[in-house]
Short mmCIF file of C-alpha atoms in Angstrom, two decimals:
data_model
loop_
_atom_site.label_atom_id
_atom_site.label_comp_id
_atom_site.label_asym_id
_atom_site.label_seq_id
_atom_site.Cartn_x
_atom_site.Cartn_y
_atom_site.Cartn_z
CA MET A 1 95.35 31.31 106.00
CA ASN A 2 93.81 34.17 103.97
CA ASP A 3 90.03 34.52 104.59
CA ARG A 4 89.49 37.25 101.99
CA PRO A 5 87.04 36.22 99.21
CA GLU A 6 88.41 35.50 95.78
CA PRO A 7 87.66 38.21 93.15
CA ALA A 8 84.86 37.37 90.74
CA GLU A 9 85.90 36.09 87.32
CA THR A 10 85.19 38.44 84.39
CA PRO A 11 85.04 37.57 80.67
CA GLY A 12 88.30 37.97 78.79
CA PRO A 13 88.88 39.27 75.25
CA ALA A 14 88.55 35.73 73.84
CA ASP A 15 85.13 35.17 75.46
CA PHE A 16 82.42 36.27 73.02
CA SER A 17 79.52 35.03 75.13
CA ASP A 18 79.45 38.24 77.16
CA ALA A 19 77.06 40.88 75.78
CA LEU A 20 79.46 43.74 76.55
CA THR A 21 82.30 42.05 74.67
CA ARG A 22 80.11 41.36 71.65
CA ARG A 23 78.90 44.96 71.59
CA GLU A 24 82.42 46.36 71.76
CA LEU A 25 83.55 43.93 69.09
CA GLN A 26 80.73 45.09 66.82
CA ARG A 27 81.73 48.72 67.33
CA ALA A 28 85.36 47.95 66.58
CA SER A 29 84.33 46.01 63.46
CA VAL A 30 82.35 48.99 62.18
CA TRP A 31 85.30 51.36 62.56
CA ILE A 32 87.75 48.86 61.08
CA GLY A 33 85.40 48.22 58.16
CA LEU A 34 85.02 51.96 57.57
CA ALA A 35 88.79 52.45 57.58
CA VAL A 36 89.26 49.56 55.13
CA ALA A 37 86.52 50.96 52.87
CA VAL A 38 88.15 54.40 52.80
CA ALA A 39 91.54 52.86 52.03
CA LEU A 40 90.06 50.76 49.22
CA VAL A 41 88.29 53.77 47.71
CA TRP A 42 91.54 55.73 47.78
CA MET A 43 93.54 52.90 46.24
CA LEU A 44 90.89 52.18 43.59
CA ALA A 45 90.09 55.82 42.85
CA GLN A 46 91.06 55.72 39.17
CA PRO A 47 89.09 52.53 38.31
CA LEU A 48 86.08 53.86 40.22
CA LEU A 49 86.28 57.14 38.30
CA LEU A 50 86.43 55.22 35.02
CA ILE A 51 83.26 53.38 36.04
CA LEU A 52 81.61 56.68 36.98
CA GLY A 53 82.72 58.11 33.65
CA GLY A 54 81.09 55.12 31.97
CA LEU A 55 77.86 55.88 33.85
CA VAL A 56 77.97 59.49 32.67
CA PHE A 57 78.67 58.45 29.08
CA GLY A 58 75.90 55.87 29.33
CA ALA A 59 73.51 58.59 30.50
CA ILE A 60 74.41 60.62 27.40
CA LEU A 61 73.77 57.65 25.12
CA ASP A 62 70.57 56.75 26.94
CA GLY A 63 69.32 60.32 26.67
CA GLY A 64 70.02 60.37 22.93
CA THR A 65 68.32 57.00 22.50
CA ARG A 66 65.21 58.14 24.37
CA LEU A 67 65.09 61.42 22.43
CA LEU A 68 65.41 59.59 19.12
CA GLY A 69 62.56 57.30 20.17
CA ARG A 70 60.16 60.26 20.16
CA ILE A 71 60.57 60.75 16.41
CA LEU A 72 61.67 57.27 15.31
CA PRO A 73 59.59 54.46 16.91
CA ILE A 74 61.93 51.54 16.33
CA ARG A 75 63.57 49.07 18.69
CA ARG A 76 65.87 50.48 21.35
CA GLY A 77 68.91 48.60 20.06
CA PHE A 78 68.59 50.18 16.61
CA ARG A 79 68.17 53.65 18.10
CA LEU A 80 71.25 53.16 20.27
CA ALA A 81 73.22 52.03 17.21
CA ILE A 82 72.17 55.17 15.33
CA VAL A 83 73.27 57.40 18.22
CA CYS A 84 76.65 55.64 18.49
CA LEU A 85 77.24 55.80 14.72
CA ALA A 86 76.31 59.50 14.65
CA GLY A 87 78.80 60.25 17.42
CA LEU A 88 81.50 58.21 15.72
CA ALA A 89 80.85 59.98 12.41
CA PHE A 90 81.22 63.37 14.10
CA LEU A 91 84.55 62.34 15.63
CA LEU A 92 85.82 61.02 12.29
CA TRP A 93 84.82 64.23 10.55
CA THR A 94 86.54 66.33 13.19
CA PHE A 95 89.81 64.40 13.15
CA TYR A 96 90.13 63.47 9.48
CA PHE A 97 88.45 66.19 7.43
CA ALA A 98 89.31 69.15 9.65
CA GLY A 99 92.45 67.61 11.12
CA SER A 100 95.04 69.19 8.84
CA GLN A 101 93.63 72.69 9.24
CA LEU A 102 93.23 72.36 13.00
CA THR A 103 96.74 70.95 13.38
CA ALA A 104 98.22 73.97 11.66
CA GLN A 105 96.07 76.28 13.76
CA ALA A 106 97.07 74.45 16.95
CA GLU A 107 100.75 75.16 16.30
CA GLY A 108 99.91 78.79 15.62
CA LEU A 109 97.83 78.94 18.79
CA ARG A 110 100.72 77.65 20.88
CA ALA A 111 103.11 80.21 19.44
CA THR A 112 100.58 83.03 19.81
CA VAL A 113 99.76 82.21 23.43
CA GLN A 114 103.45 81.94 24.31
CA MET A 115 104.25 85.28 22.63
CA GLN A 116 101.32 87.05 24.30
CA ALA A 117 102.21 85.56 27.67
CA GLN A 118 105.79 86.81 27.28
CA ARG A 119 104.53 90.29 26.47
CA LEU A 120 102.19 90.22 29.45
CA PHE A 121 104.99 89.06 31.74
CA GLY A 122 107.27 91.80 30.42
CA TRP A 123 104.63 94.43 31.11
CA ALA A 124 104.05 93.09 34.63
CA ALA A 125 107.80 93.11 35.29
CA SER A 126 108.15 96.71 34.04
CA THR A 127 105.37 97.87 36.37
CA GLY A 128 106.79 96.00 39.36
CA LEU A 129 103.95 93.51 39.68
CA VAL A 130 106.40 90.61 39.39
CA PRO A 131 110.15 90.57 40.16
CA LYS A 132 112.54 91.01 37.26
CA GLY A 133 114.93 88.26 36.33
CA GLY A 134 112.65 85.52 37.62
CA GLY A 135 113.08 83.37 34.56
CA GLY A 136 110.15 84.71 32.56
CA ILE A 137 107.05 82.87 31.55
CA ASP A 138 108.88 79.57 31.18
CA ALA A 139 109.77 79.50 34.86
CA ILE A 140 106.22 80.40 35.85
CA GLY A 141 104.89 77.71 33.56
CA LYS A 142 107.16 75.12 35.14
CA GLN A 143 106.03 76.16 38.62
CA LEU A 144 102.38 75.95 37.62
CA MET A 145 102.82 72.53 36.06
CA ALA A 146 104.69 71.31 39.13
CA SER A 147 101.92 72.55 41.41
CA LEU A 148 99.23 70.71 39.50
CA GLY A 149 100.50 67.37 40.79
CA GLN A 150 97.98 64.62 40.26
CA LEU A 151 95.91 66.84 37.98
CA THR A 152 98.03 65.87 34.97
CA SER A 153 99.90 62.80 36.17
CA TRP A 154 97.40 60.31 34.77
CA VAL A 155 97.84 61.61 31.22
CA GLY A 156 101.52 60.86 31.06
CA SER A 157 101.07 59.14 27.71
CA ALA A 158 98.60 59.40 24.86
CA PHE A 159 98.04 55.66 25.07
CA GLY A 160 96.91 55.91 28.69
CA ALA A 161 94.43 58.68 27.87
CA LEU A 162 93.03 56.84 24.84
CA SER A 163 92.72 53.57 26.74
CA SER A 164 90.86 55.33 29.56
CA LEU A 165 88.46 56.94 27.08
CA ALA A 166 87.97 53.58 25.36
CA MET A 167 87.10 51.88 28.67
CA ILE A 168 84.65 54.66 29.53
CA ALA A 169 83.00 54.28 26.12
CA VAL A 170 82.74 50.49 26.41
CA ILE A 171 81.28 50.65 29.92
CA GLY A 172 78.78 53.31 28.84
CA ILE A 173 77.66 51.29 25.80
CA PHE A 174 77.21 48.08 27.80
CA LEU A 175 75.22 49.92 30.47
CA THR A 176 72.99 51.53 27.86
CA ILE A 177 72.28 48.28 26.02
CA GLU A 178 70.64 46.63 29.05
CA PRO A 179 70.35 49.10 31.98
CA ARG A 180 67.75 47.04 33.86
CA LEU A 181 70.15 44.10 34.04
CA TYR A 182 72.67 46.09 36.09
CA GLU A 183 69.93 47.73 38.14
CA ARG A 184 68.58 44.34 39.19
CA GLY A 185 72.12 43.16 39.91
CA VAL A 186 72.69 45.96 42.40
CA ALA A 187 69.21 45.55 43.89
CA TRP A 188 69.86 41.82 44.42
CA MET A 189 72.50 42.72 47.05
CA LEU A 190 69.94 44.73 49.06
CA PRO A 191 67.22 43.45 51.42
CA MET A 192 63.86 42.81 49.81
CA ASP A 193 62.13 45.66 51.65
CA ARG A 194 64.77 48.15 50.42
CA ARG A 195 64.59 47.27 46.73
CA PRO A 196 61.53 49.39 45.77
CA GLU A 197 63.20 52.39 47.39
CA PHE A 198 66.42 51.66 45.46
CA TYR A 199 64.57 51.45 42.13
CA THR A 200 62.91 54.81 42.80
CA LEU A 201 66.25 56.38 43.73
CA ALA A 202 67.96 54.91 40.67
CA LYS A 203 65.21 56.29 38.43
CA ARG A 204 65.57 59.79 39.89
CA MET A 205 69.35 59.68 39.58
CA GLY A 206 69.09 58.53 35.97
CA GLN A 207 66.67 61.32 35.08
CA THR A 208 68.84 63.93 36.78
CA LEU A 209 72.00 62.72 35.11
CA ARG A 210 70.39 62.59 31.65
CA ARG A 211 69.03 66.12 31.97
CA LEU A 212 72.30 67.42 33.35
CA MET A 213 74.27 65.91 30.48
CA ALA A 214 71.72 67.10 27.91
CA GLY A 215 72.15 70.63 29.18
CA ARG A 216 75.91 70.22 29.18
CA LEU A 217 75.96 69.06 25.56
CA LEU A 218 73.62 71.87 24.55
CA GLY A 219 75.90 74.38 26.27
CA MET A 220 78.95 72.90 24.56
CA ALA A 221 77.29 73.19 21.15
CA VAL A 222 76.10 76.76 21.72
CA GLU A 223 79.44 77.95 23.09
CA GLY A 224 81.52 76.18 20.45
CA ILE A 225 79.47 77.16 17.40
CA GLY A 226 78.72 80.66 18.70
CA THR A 227 82.38 81.37 19.47
CA TRP A 228 83.49 80.07 16.08
CA LEU A 229 80.96 82.13 14.07
CA LEU A 230 81.38 85.36 16.05
CA LEU A 231 85.19 85.20 16.02
CA MET A 232 85.14 84.49 12.29
CA ILE A 233 82.87 87.51 11.72
CA GLY A 234 85.25 89.70 13.71
CA GLY A 235 88.31 88.52 11.82
CA VAL A 236 89.97 86.88 14.82
CA PRO A 237 92.49 84.25 13.66
CA MET A 238 92.10 80.54 14.43
CA ALA A 239 88.34 80.93 14.95
CA ALA A 240 87.59 77.26 14.17
CA LEU A 241 90.14 75.92 16.64
CA LEU A 242 89.06 78.36 19.35
CA GLY A 243 85.44 77.36 18.78
CA ILE A 244 86.23 73.65 19.15
CA LEU A 245 88.35 74.25 22.27
CA THR A 246 85.63 76.43 23.79
CA GLY A 247 83.02 73.77 23.11
CA LEU A 248 85.15 71.01 24.62
CA LEU A 249 86.13 73.08 27.66
CA ALA A 250 82.45 73.90 28.27
CA PHE A 251 82.14 70.36 29.66
CA LEU A 252 84.06 71.69 32.68
CA PRO A 253 81.84 74.34 34.32
CA ASN A 254 83.58 77.45 35.64
CA ILE A 255 87.15 76.31 35.03
CA GLY A 256 86.61 75.56 31.35
CA ALA A 257 85.10 79.00 30.76
CA ILE A 258 88.11 80.68 32.37
CA VAL A 259 90.64 78.74 30.29
CA SER A 260 88.78 79.30 27.01
CA GLY A 261 88.35 82.98 27.81
CA VAL A 262 92.07 83.45 28.36
CA LEU A 263 92.86 81.74 25.04
CA ILE A 264 90.27 83.80 23.13
CA VAL A 265 91.48 87.12 24.54
CA LEU A 266 95.17 86.35 23.97
CA VAL A 267 94.60 85.32 20.36
CA GLY A 268 92.32 88.31 19.80
CA PHE A 269 94.86 90.88 20.94
CA SER A 270 97.54 89.17 18.84
CA ALA A 271 95.59 90.36 15.76
CA GLY A 272 95.23 93.93 16.98
CA PHE A 273 93.55 96.07 19.58
CA ASN A 274 90.16 96.09 17.86
CA ALA A 275 90.25 92.31 17.40
CA GLY A 276 91.09 91.95 21.08
CA LEU A 277 88.10 94.04 22.10
CA TRP A 278 85.91 91.99 19.75
CA ALA A 279 87.24 88.78 21.34
CA ILE A 280 86.33 90.08 24.80
CA ALA A 281 82.83 90.97 23.57
CA VAL A 282 82.41 87.53 21.99
CA TYR A 283 83.45 85.79 25.17
CA ALA A 284 81.07 87.94 27.24
CA ILE A 285 78.13 87.35 24.87
CA VAL A 286 78.64 83.59 24.75
CA GLN A 287 78.99 83.28 28.52
CA ILE A 288 75.94 85.46 29.16
CA VAL A 289 73.80 83.35 26.82
CA ASP A 290 75.05 80.15 28.41
CA GLY A 291 74.86 81.41 31.99
CA TYR A 292 71.53 83.24 31.86
CA VAL A 293 69.60 81.24 29.26
CA ILE A 294 70.86 77.66 28.96
CA VAL A 295 72.04 76.94 32.50
CA PRO A 296 68.87 78.22 34.27
CA ALA A 297 66.65 76.30 31.84
CA VAL A 298 68.59 73.10 32.51
CA ALA A 299 68.76 73.68 36.28
CA LYS A 300 64.98 73.93 36.51
CA ARG A 301 64.60 70.46 34.99
CA SER A 302 67.61 68.72 36.53
CA VAL A 303 69.29 69.81 39.75
CA ASP A 304 70.06 73.27 41.06
CA LEU A 305 73.74 73.37 42.01
CA ALA A 306 75.37 76.47 43.44
CA PRO A 307 78.31 77.65 41.28
CA ALA A 308 80.60 77.98 44.30
CA LEU A 309 79.77 74.41 45.33
CA VAL A 310 80.60 73.09 41.85
CA LEU A 311 83.85 75.08 41.69
CA GLY A 312 84.92 73.90 45.14
CA ALA A 313 84.16 70.29 44.20
CA GLN A 314 86.16 70.68 40.98
CA LEU A 315 89.19 71.99 42.84
CA LEU A 316 88.94 69.26 45.49
CA PHE A 317 88.31 66.31 43.17
CA GLY A 318 90.82 67.61 40.64
CA ALA A 319 93.57 67.78 43.28
CA LEU A 320 92.66 64.36 44.69
CA PHE A 321 91.83 62.32 41.59
CA GLY A 322 93.28 64.19 38.61
CA ILE A 323 91.62 65.33 35.41
CA LEU A 324 88.88 62.69 35.65
CA GLY A 325 87.90 63.98 39.07
CA LEU A 326 87.82 67.50 37.65
CA ALA A 327 85.60 66.46 34.72
CA LEU A 328 83.22 64.33 36.82
CA ALA A 329 82.91 66.66 39.82
CA ASP A 330 79.62 68.14 38.61
CA PRO A 331 77.84 64.78 38.03
CA MET A 332 79.16 63.44 41.35
CA ILE A 333 77.83 66.43 43.27
CA ALA A 334 74.48 66.15 41.48
CA MET A 335 74.16 62.45 42.39
CA ILE A 336 75.14 63.11 46.00
CA LYS A 337 72.52 65.86 46.21
CA VAL A 338 69.81 63.55 44.83
CA LEU A 339 70.82 60.87 47.34
CA LEU A 340 70.74 63.29 50.27
CA GLU A 341 67.37 64.68 49.19
CA ASP A 342 65.99 61.15 49.00
CA ARG A 343 67.34 60.32 52.45
CA ALA A 344 65.86 63.51 53.89
CA ARG A 345 62.48 62.76 52.28
CA SER A 346 62.46 59.23 53.65
CA ALA A 347 63.39 60.47 57.14
CA ALA A 348 60.61 63.07 57.04
CA GLU A 349 58.07 60.44 55.99
CA GLU A 350 59.16 58.15 58.83
CA VAL A 351 58.85 60.95 61.36
CA GLY A 352 55.46 62.03 60.01
CA SER A 353 54.01 58.52 59.78
CA PRO A 354 51.82 57.40 62.70
CA ALA A 355 53.36 54.95 65.15
#
């Protein structure tokens, strides 16, 4: 007969009454929930970006509505309607009245850029900078397009791009019509003691986003109109199209300026050496005015973002989420910075408050 004592019974994995088991289960649930949340964000990246784009567009409409209210004291709904109709009228004018001229210039721009790129590639091959017989600019273009990956995959059809823009516009308009409704809806999911803090944070984010977008639109207008007028004065061909492209690309900080600069210089040198030098001067003047006058003035009133941080975010979000991620990288970084500053302020207040 064995006189050794029986080992003590310990709780098994199906016994949740033990405190240690419950604690480990809670830890596992947190990690599993985090993994599921990351997977859902990755799978729903495009819809989430469309919603974020709607928020950005709504901030633009809201900013225009508030600005109009300073000079036209009428109901908010009427002011919003005026802003929307003004934007729609501008788009109609651009596409219908200037469409034929810009279409002809666009074909000329494509041919000019291709010819200039071929000449540049030939010069680089003659100097030994690139290997000869590598297929020319067409092969390089194919390699570049292949390396972009997701950056252009979402715009596989014009219908997909237009439908995405339409959804962004609809979301932005609905948010601007009754912003407090959606604010209260989000706050309803939070504990009561956290709601005042959420309202304060939402107000700061809204102000930052409105000022950031106001500065962006101002920069787009200055760059587009300034480029158009200066190129036209210098006799550079396709000045109107280059001005519109420069204004549109100004919505993408850093990267947009590089792309528009390359187009301006290539078209300028296609009209002669003097026109090319004038194009370089125009690009430098416009970028200096935008970089040293407009951007600092906006940064003082919105959020100060380091250029390297914005460029890094654009490259990262563009590679991960496509052209929408590239376009919305700046607003996303601004909102994240406001959130982190609010968290740091709250933590400092808690540490400094008496026990």
